[in-house]
GROMACS .gro file of C-alpha atoms in nm:
model
  260
    1MET     CA    1  -0.161  -3.153  -0.577
    2LEU     CA    2  -0.391  -2.959  -0.353
    3CYS     CA    3  -0.616  -3.175  -0.147
    4ARG     CA    4  -0.725  -3.197   0.200
    5SER     CA    5  -0.892  -3.484   0.401
    6ARG     CA    6  -1.276  -3.435   0.504
    7LYS     CA    7  -1.131  -3.429   0.875
    8ALA     CA    8  -0.930  -3.135   0.771
    9LYS     CA    9  -1.211  -2.955   0.621
   10ARG     CA   10  -1.438  -2.992   0.928
   11ARG     CA   11  -1.167  -2.881   1.145
   12THR     CA   12  -1.130  -2.571   0.947
   13GLY     CA   13  -1.486  -2.514   0.950
   14ARG     CA   14  -1.509  -2.533   1.330
   15LEU     CA   15  -1.222  -2.286   1.347
   16ASN     CA   16  -1.416  -2.047   1.137
   17GLU     CA   17  -1.720  -2.035   1.360
   18GLY     CA   18  -1.804  -1.702   1.454
   19TRP     CA   19  -1.603  -1.544   1.190
   20ASN     CA   20  -1.783  -1.233   1.057
   21GLN     CA   21  -1.519  -1.052   0.860
   22MET     CA   22  -1.439  -1.132   0.502
   23LEU     CA   23  -1.081  -1.020   0.414
   24ASN     CA   24  -0.954  -0.890   0.088
   25VAL     CA   25  -0.645  -1.047   0.003
   26MET     CA   26  -0.339  -0.965  -0.206
   27ILE     CA   27  -0.081  -1.247  -0.286
   28VAL     CA   28   0.261  -1.123  -0.393
   29ASP     CA   29   0.504  -1.410  -0.533
   30ASP     CA   30   0.708  -1.441  -0.858
   31GLU     CA   31   0.582  -1.794  -0.883
   32ALA     CA   32   0.261  -1.877  -1.011
   33PRO     CA   33   0.206  -2.223  -0.865
   34ALA     CA   34   0.297  -2.085  -0.520
   35ARG     CA   35   0.009  -1.819  -0.584
   36SER     CA   36  -0.212  -2.062  -0.680
   37GLU     CA   37  -0.168  -2.291  -0.394
   38LEU     CA   38  -0.194  -2.002  -0.143
   39ARG     CA   39  -0.521  -1.870  -0.321
   40TYR     CA   40  -0.698  -2.223  -0.297
   41LEU     CA   41  -0.583  -2.260   0.084
   42LEU     CA   42  -0.723  -1.904   0.143
   43LYS     CA   43  -1.058  -1.960  -0.007
   44GLU     CA   44  -1.078  -2.304   0.153
   45THR     CA   45  -1.094  -2.107   0.500
   46GLY     CA   46  -1.415  -1.925   0.419
   47ARG     CA   47  -1.282  -1.609   0.551
   48ILE     CA   48  -1.175  -1.457   0.229
   49GLY     CA   49  -1.366  -1.197   0.006
   50THR     CA   50  -1.144  -1.076  -0.304
   51VAL     CA   51  -0.809  -1.217  -0.399
   52VAL     CA   52  -0.569  -1.016  -0.599
   53GLU     CA   53  -0.247  -1.165  -0.734
   54ALA     CA   54   0.085  -0.972  -0.832
   55ALA     CA   55   0.405  -1.137  -0.944
   56SER     CA   56   0.633  -0.853  -0.839
   57ALA     CA   57   0.657  -0.564  -0.596
   58ARG     CA   58   0.589  -0.320  -0.891
   59GLU     CA   59   0.297  -0.506  -0.974
   60ALA     CA   60   0.167  -0.513  -0.632
   61VAL     CA   61   0.182  -0.137  -0.587
   62GLU     CA   62  -0.014  -0.092  -0.904
   63ARG     CA   63  -0.277  -0.324  -0.808
   64LEU     CA   64  -0.305  -0.160  -0.462
   65MET     CA   65  -0.396   0.151  -0.633
   66GLU     CA   66  -0.696  -0.023  -0.801
   67ASN     CA   67  -0.794  -0.283  -0.527
   68ARG     CA   68  -0.811  -0.224  -0.150
   69ALA     CA   69  -0.655  -0.515   0.033
   70ASP     CA   70  -0.678  -0.591   0.409
   71VAL     CA   71  -0.377  -0.824   0.399
   72MET     CA   72  -0.092  -0.887   0.184
   73PHE     CA   73   0.041  -1.255   0.160
   74LEU     CA   74   0.410  -1.173   0.059
   75ASP     CA   75   0.713  -1.366  -0.067
   76ILE     CA   76   1.057  -1.238   0.043
   77SER     CA   77   1.269  -1.366  -0.227
   78MET     CA   78   1.172  -1.188  -0.562
   79PRO     CA   79   1.361  -1.041  -0.856
   80LYS     CA   80   1.446  -0.682  -0.830
   81THR     CA   81   1.256  -0.546  -0.529
   82SER     CA   82   1.245  -0.803  -0.249
   83GLY     CA   83   0.947  -0.859  -0.043
   84MET     CA   84   1.108  -0.706   0.260
   85GLN     CA   85   1.188  -0.400   0.045
   86LEU     CA   86   0.819  -0.368  -0.038
   87ALA     CA   87   0.711  -0.407   0.306
   88GLU     CA   88   0.902  -0.139   0.410
   89ALA     CA   89   0.773   0.070   0.134
   90LEU     CA   90   0.411   0.000   0.229
   91HIS     CA   91   0.453   0.210   0.557
   92LYS     CA   92   0.437   0.532   0.325
   93LEU     CA   93   0.067   0.446   0.230
   94LYS     CA   94  -0.214   0.616   0.417
   95ASN     CA   95  -0.371   0.283   0.520
   96PRO     CA   96  -0.109   0.003   0.434
   97PRO     CA   97  -0.236  -0.369   0.431
   98ALA     CA   98  -0.126  -0.596   0.702
   99VAL     CA   99   0.161  -0.824   0.598
  100VAL     CA  100   0.199  -1.189   0.622
  101PHE     CA  101   0.522  -1.318   0.484
  102VAL     CA  102   0.518  -1.655   0.308
  103THR     CA  103   0.856  -1.792   0.229
  104ALA     CA  104   1.086  -2.092   0.224
  105TYR     CA  105   1.367  -1.905   0.410
  106SER     CA  106   1.356  -1.919   0.795
  107GLU     CA  107   1.637  -1.666   0.849
  108TYR     CA  108   1.439  -1.369   0.772
  109ALA     CA  109   1.197  -1.410   1.062
  110LEU     CA  110   1.340  -1.131   1.295
  111GLU     CA  111   1.396  -0.879   1.003
  112ALA     CA  112   1.012  -0.952   0.909
  113PHE     CA  113   0.888  -0.852   1.242
  114GLY     CA  114   1.122  -0.537   1.226
  115VAL     CA  115   0.910  -0.420   0.949
  116ASP     CA  116   0.568  -0.489   1.152
  117ALA     CA  117   0.477  -0.817   0.985
  118VAL     CA  118   0.166  -0.979   1.127
  119ASP     CA  119   0.300  -1.327   1.094
  120TYR     CA  120   0.565  -1.542   0.906
  121LEU     CA  121   0.466  -1.867   0.723
  122MET     CA  122   0.699  -2.110   0.597
  123LYS     CA  123   0.643  -2.289   0.264
  124PRO     CA  124   0.464  -2.532   0.205
  125VAL     CA  125   0.176  -2.358   0.404
  126GLU     CA  126  -0.009  -2.568   0.642
  127THR     CA  127  -0.372  -2.509   0.701
  128ALA     CA  128  -0.382  -2.479   1.067
  129ARG     CA  129  -0.084  -2.214   1.052
  130LEU     CA  130  -0.271  -2.010   0.787
  131ILE     CA  131  -0.558  -2.004   1.004
  132GLN     CA  132  -0.361  -1.879   1.298
  133ALA     CA  133  -0.220  -1.600   1.072
  134LEU     CA  134  -0.565  -1.500   0.970
  135ASP     CA  135  -0.676  -1.465   1.329
  136LYS     CA  136  -0.377  -1.234   1.378
  137VAL     CA  137  -0.472  -1.022   1.083
  138GLN     CA  138  -0.844  -1.000   1.194
  139THR     CA  139  -0.719  -0.863   1.537
  140ARG     CA  140  -0.488  -0.622   1.338
  141VAL     CA  141  -0.762  -0.486   1.099
  142LYS     CA  142  -1.078  -0.503   1.319
  143PRO     CA  143  -1.019  -0.167   1.515
  144SER     CA  144  -0.967   0.042   1.173
  145ARG     CA  145  -1.300  -0.110   1.063
  146GLN     CA  146  -1.492  -0.047   1.384
  147ALA     CA  147  -1.454   0.336   1.369
  148THR     CA  148  -1.418   0.533   1.057
  149PRO     CA  149  -1.169   0.821   1.136
  150PRO     CA  150  -1.266   1.176   1.021
  151VAL     CA  151  -1.150   1.266   0.663
  152GLU     CA  152  -0.836   1.495   0.676
  153ARG     CA  153  -0.880   1.808   0.509
  154ILE     CA  154  -0.645   2.095   0.428
  155PRO     CA  155  -0.771   2.475   0.467
  156VAL     CA  156  -0.715   2.672   0.146
  157GLU     CA  157  -0.833   3.000  -0.016
  158LYS     CA  158  -1.063   3.018  -0.327
  159SER     CA  159  -1.215   3.341  -0.453
  160GLY     CA  160  -1.161   3.506  -0.140
  161ARG     CA  161  -1.328   3.235   0.066
  162LYS     CA  162  -1.213   2.952   0.300
  163VAL     CA  163  -1.237   2.600   0.154
  164LEU     CA  164  -1.148   2.247   0.331
  165VAL     CA  165  -1.014   2.021   0.073
  166PRO     CA  166  -1.003   1.654   0.155
  167VAL     CA  167  -0.627   1.503   0.120
  168ASP     CA  168  -0.727   1.213  -0.077
  169LYS     CA  169  -0.839   1.463  -0.343
  170ILE     CA  170  -0.503   1.624  -0.374
  171ARG     CA  171  -0.276   1.524  -0.652
  172TYR     CA  172   0.037   1.748  -0.584
  173ILE     CA  173   0.147   2.053  -0.420
  174GLU     CA  174   0.372   2.324  -0.556
  175ALA     CA  175   0.563   2.580  -0.357
  176LYS     CA  176   0.484   2.948  -0.468
  177ASP     CA  177   0.687   3.223  -0.283
  178ASP     CA  178   0.579   3.205   0.060
  179TYR     CA  179   0.255   3.014  -0.031
  180SER     CA  180   0.169   2.665  -0.148
  181CYS     CA  181  -0.062   2.573  -0.449
  182ILE     CA  182  -0.252   2.272  -0.402
  183TYR     CA  183  -0.387   2.073  -0.710
  184THR     CA  184  -0.671   1.844  -0.753
  185ASP     CA  185  -0.794   1.681  -1.080
  186THR     CA  186  -1.030   1.985  -1.127
  187ASP     CA  187  -0.897   2.282  -0.961
  188ARG     CA  188  -0.611   2.475  -0.807
  189TYR     CA  189  -0.601   2.612  -0.458
  190LEU     CA  190  -0.383   2.865  -0.256
  191SER     CA  191  -0.269   2.770   0.102
  192THR     CA  192  -0.091   2.986   0.359
  193ILE     CA  193   0.081   2.678   0.507
  194SER     CA  194   0.422   2.635   0.410
  195LEU     CA  195   0.526   2.312   0.195
  196ALA     CA  196   0.726   2.200   0.505
  197LYS     CA  197   0.452   2.210   0.742
  198LEU     CA  198   0.227   2.036   0.472
  199GLU     CA  199   0.494   1.772   0.414
  200ALA     CA  200   0.497   1.689   0.801
  201LYS     CA  201   0.110   1.712   0.810
  202LEU     CA  202   0.059   1.468   0.509
  203SER     CA  203   0.348   1.225   0.532
  204ASP     CA  204   0.116   0.954   0.706
  205HIS     CA  205  -0.135   1.015   0.412
  206GLY     CA  206   0.087   0.868   0.137
  207PHE     CA  207   0.250   1.191   0.026
  208PHE     CA  208   0.601   1.228  -0.074
  209ARG     CA  209   0.820   1.526  -0.100
  210VAL     CA  210   0.999   1.447  -0.435
  211HIS     CA  211   1.165   1.808  -0.472
  212ARG     CA  212   1.202   2.120  -0.252
  213GLY     CA  213   0.931   2.262  -0.470
  214TYR     CA  214   0.690   1.957  -0.477
  215ILE     CA  215   0.498   1.712  -0.279
  216VAL     CA  216   0.321   1.448  -0.476
  217ASN     CA  217   0.024   1.205  -0.348
  218LEU     CA  218   0.207   0.875  -0.431
  219ALA     CA  219  -0.151   0.715  -0.508
  220TYR     CA  220  -0.180   0.919  -0.829
  221VAL     CA  221   0.175   0.868  -0.957
  222GLU     CA  222   0.081   0.728  -1.292
  223ASP     CA  223   0.412   0.685  -1.458
  224VAL     CA  224   0.804   0.743  -1.382
  225GLU     CA  225   1.009   0.839  -1.659
  226THR     CA  226   1.387   0.883  -1.686
  227ILE     CA  227   1.518   1.168  -1.903
  228SER     CA  228   1.834   1.221  -2.074
  229SER     CA  229   1.989   1.384  -1.788
  230GLY     CA  230   1.918   1.091  -1.560
  231ILE     CA  231   1.660   1.282  -1.381
  232LEU     CA  232   1.319   1.123  -1.289
  233GLN     CA  233   0.978   1.276  -1.381
  234LEU     CA  234   0.658   1.184  -1.251
  235GLY     CA  235   0.319   1.185  -1.439
  236ILE     CA  236   0.036   1.260  -1.225
  237ASN     CA  237  -0.309   1.083  -1.286
  238GLY     CA  238  -0.565   1.328  -1.379
  239VAL     CA  239  -0.348   1.596  -1.437
  240GLU     CA  240  -0.258   1.634  -1.809
  241ASP     CA  241   0.073   1.800  -1.944
  242LYS     CA  242   0.230   1.830  -1.607
  243LYS     CA  243   0.559   1.652  -1.530
  244ILE     CA  244   0.713   1.683  -1.180
  245SER     CA  245   1.072   1.648  -1.152
  246VAL     CA  246   1.233   1.444  -0.875
  247SER     CA  247   1.561   1.563  -0.677
  248ARG     CA  248   1.848   1.336  -0.722
  249ARG     CA  249   1.886   1.295  -0.354
  250ARG     CA  250   1.536   1.180  -0.335
  251VAL     CA  251   1.526   0.939  -0.597
  252VAL     CA  252   1.631   0.615  -0.392
  253ALA     CA  253   1.373   0.684  -0.128
  254LEU     CA  254   1.089   0.746  -0.403
  255LYS     CA  255   1.167   0.420  -0.580
  256ARG     CA  256   1.149   0.247  -0.247
  257ALA     CA  257   0.828   0.418  -0.161
  258LEU     CA  258   0.680   0.330  -0.500
  259GLY     CA  259   0.815  -0.029  -0.490
  260LEU     CA  260   1.040   0.010  -0.785
   0.00000   0.00000   0.00000
């Protein structure tokens, strides 16, 4: 049963003084009671804005495409893709959430900080330790909120003129001889920048080289299909009637990046 004494609540309130940044949270745990308990404790701190829940790593990736999260409270032991594997995959995203592991197992603590986790909480979670973790998360996410970095853009050719396309509008990029074709949901642009150079430039923005001829924006991957020959094909949100094949040697890395 979830309960706290009035004294504990007063103590939490004092620790919250001066807090002026509401955090958007995602809780990832395959056990519903554990998610419910943590959600309650987080809301009780008065520091939390939205809370989104996911029961698996795959569901977490899908939810991240729809809901921005400042911090992910992540269980380690989950079916199929573990929390540790998901934490590694998050580094592929342009703006990954901070990660706080919440687990019943102490032996993964060293490995957790190897994937840049902010904190490591043991179940059952104590309110004081949760508040300490939120303090660390605030320190981690605060710099990114204080200054908005300039939008990264790629110079392209369109109808004889130079156009600057924001990278977050790009769905995928295709190699065409010595050029690159950049596709958004509404248009196609020609770039003189090679696919290899674009790969290096965009790797920190959530893009992934799935094939020697294609780079995709992982944020717009809508579905993953395995065809009869065992090759994966990707469907891209906002681009109809287009399937992008994945090179066999890139399948494992792609699945990891997508949390599959």
